[in-house]
Amino acid sequence: MHEMQRAQLRQIFQEVYRAIDPGGLFILVDIHRHTNPVFRSGLAIFLWLFETETDLGSLLAEVGWRSYNSEVTPQPKLYAGGSIQVIQVQKSLVSSH
């Protein structure tokens, strides 16, 4: 996903939204900028080469996904020193898209 533009990601998220049943979950796991210096060298090179500045949470919300928790815009949970982000979203029971 790191080399994709916003329009490409939007198209992917729309297709997943179309294919998932109402009330279904979509869990996105992505490599993210780290917060732990132990992960600095290898991950820094990878992100320098491939990372784009797309806010996945707001893009998912634009498509129609809603946060699986109480937040309006899906927010990532960070693991492994901030290197892995996990975003959980849910399709509404009544789809407007």
C-alpha positions in Angstrom: 0.0 0.0 0.0 2.9 2.3 0.5 3.6 2.9 -3.1 -0.1 3.6 -4.0 -1.7 6.9 -4.5 -4.8 8.1 -2.6 -7.1 7.3 -5.6 -5.8 3.7 -5.8 -6.3 3.1 -2.1 -9.8 4.6 -2.2 -10.7 2.2 -5.0 -9.4 -0.8 -3.0 -11.3 0.3 0.1 -14.5 0.8 -1.9 -14.2 -2.7 -3.4 -13.7 -4.3 0.1 -16.6 -2.3 1.4 -18.8 -3.6 -1.5 -17.8 -7.2 -0.9 -18.3 -7.3 2.9 -21.7 -8.0 4.4 -23.4 -5.3 6.4 -22.0 -5.3 9.9 -18.9 -7.0 8.7 -15.4 -6.1 9.9 -12.3 -5.1 7.9 -9.0 -5.2 9.7 -6.1 -3.4 8.1 -2.5 -4.2 9.2 0.2 -1.9 7.9 3.8 -1.1 8.5 4.0 2.4 10.1 6.7 4.8 11.2 8.2 3.5 14.4 8.4 5.1 17.8 11.1 2.8 19.2 14.7 3.5 18.2 15.5 -0.2 18.1 13.6 -0.4 14.8 15.3 2.6 13.3 17.6 1.4 10.6 15.8 -1.2 8.5 12.4 0.2 8.8 13.6 3.8 8.2 15.1 2.7 4.9 11.9 0.9 3.9 9.7 3.9 4.8 12.0 6.3 3.1 11.6 4.3 -0.1 7.9 3.5 0.0 5.9 5.4 2.6 3.2 7.9 1.3 1.5 10.5 3.5 -2.0 9.0 3.1 -4.2 9.1 6.3 -5.7 5.6 6.0 -8.3 6.3 8.8 -9.9 9.3 7.1 -9.8 7.6 3.7 -11.6 4.6 5.1 -14.2 6.9 6.6 -14.7 8.7 3.2 -15.6 5.3 1.6 -18.2 4.6 4.3 -16.4 2.5 6.9 -17.0 3.4 10.5 -14.7 3.0 13.3 -15.1 -0.3 15.2 -14.8 1.6 18.4 -16.4 4.9 19.6 -14.2 7.2 17.5 -15.7 8.9 14.4 -12.6 8.5 12.2 -10.9 5.1 12.4 -7.7 5.4 14.5 -4.8 3.0 14.3 -3.5 1.0 17.2 0.3 0.8 17.1 2.3 -2.3 18.0 6.0 -3.4 17.9 7.4 -0.1 18.9 5.0 1.8 16.7 6.1 -0.1 13.6 2.8 -1.9 12.9 -0.5 -0.1 12.8 -3.8 -2.0 13.0 -7.1 -0.2 12.0 -10.4 -2.0 12.6 -13.4 -0.7 10.8 -17.0 -2.0 10.4 -19.5 -1.7 7.6 -22.8 -0.2 8.7 -25.8 -2.5 9.1 -27.6 -0.3 6.6 -25.3 0.6 3.8 -25.6 4.0 2.1 -22.9 3.3 -0.4 
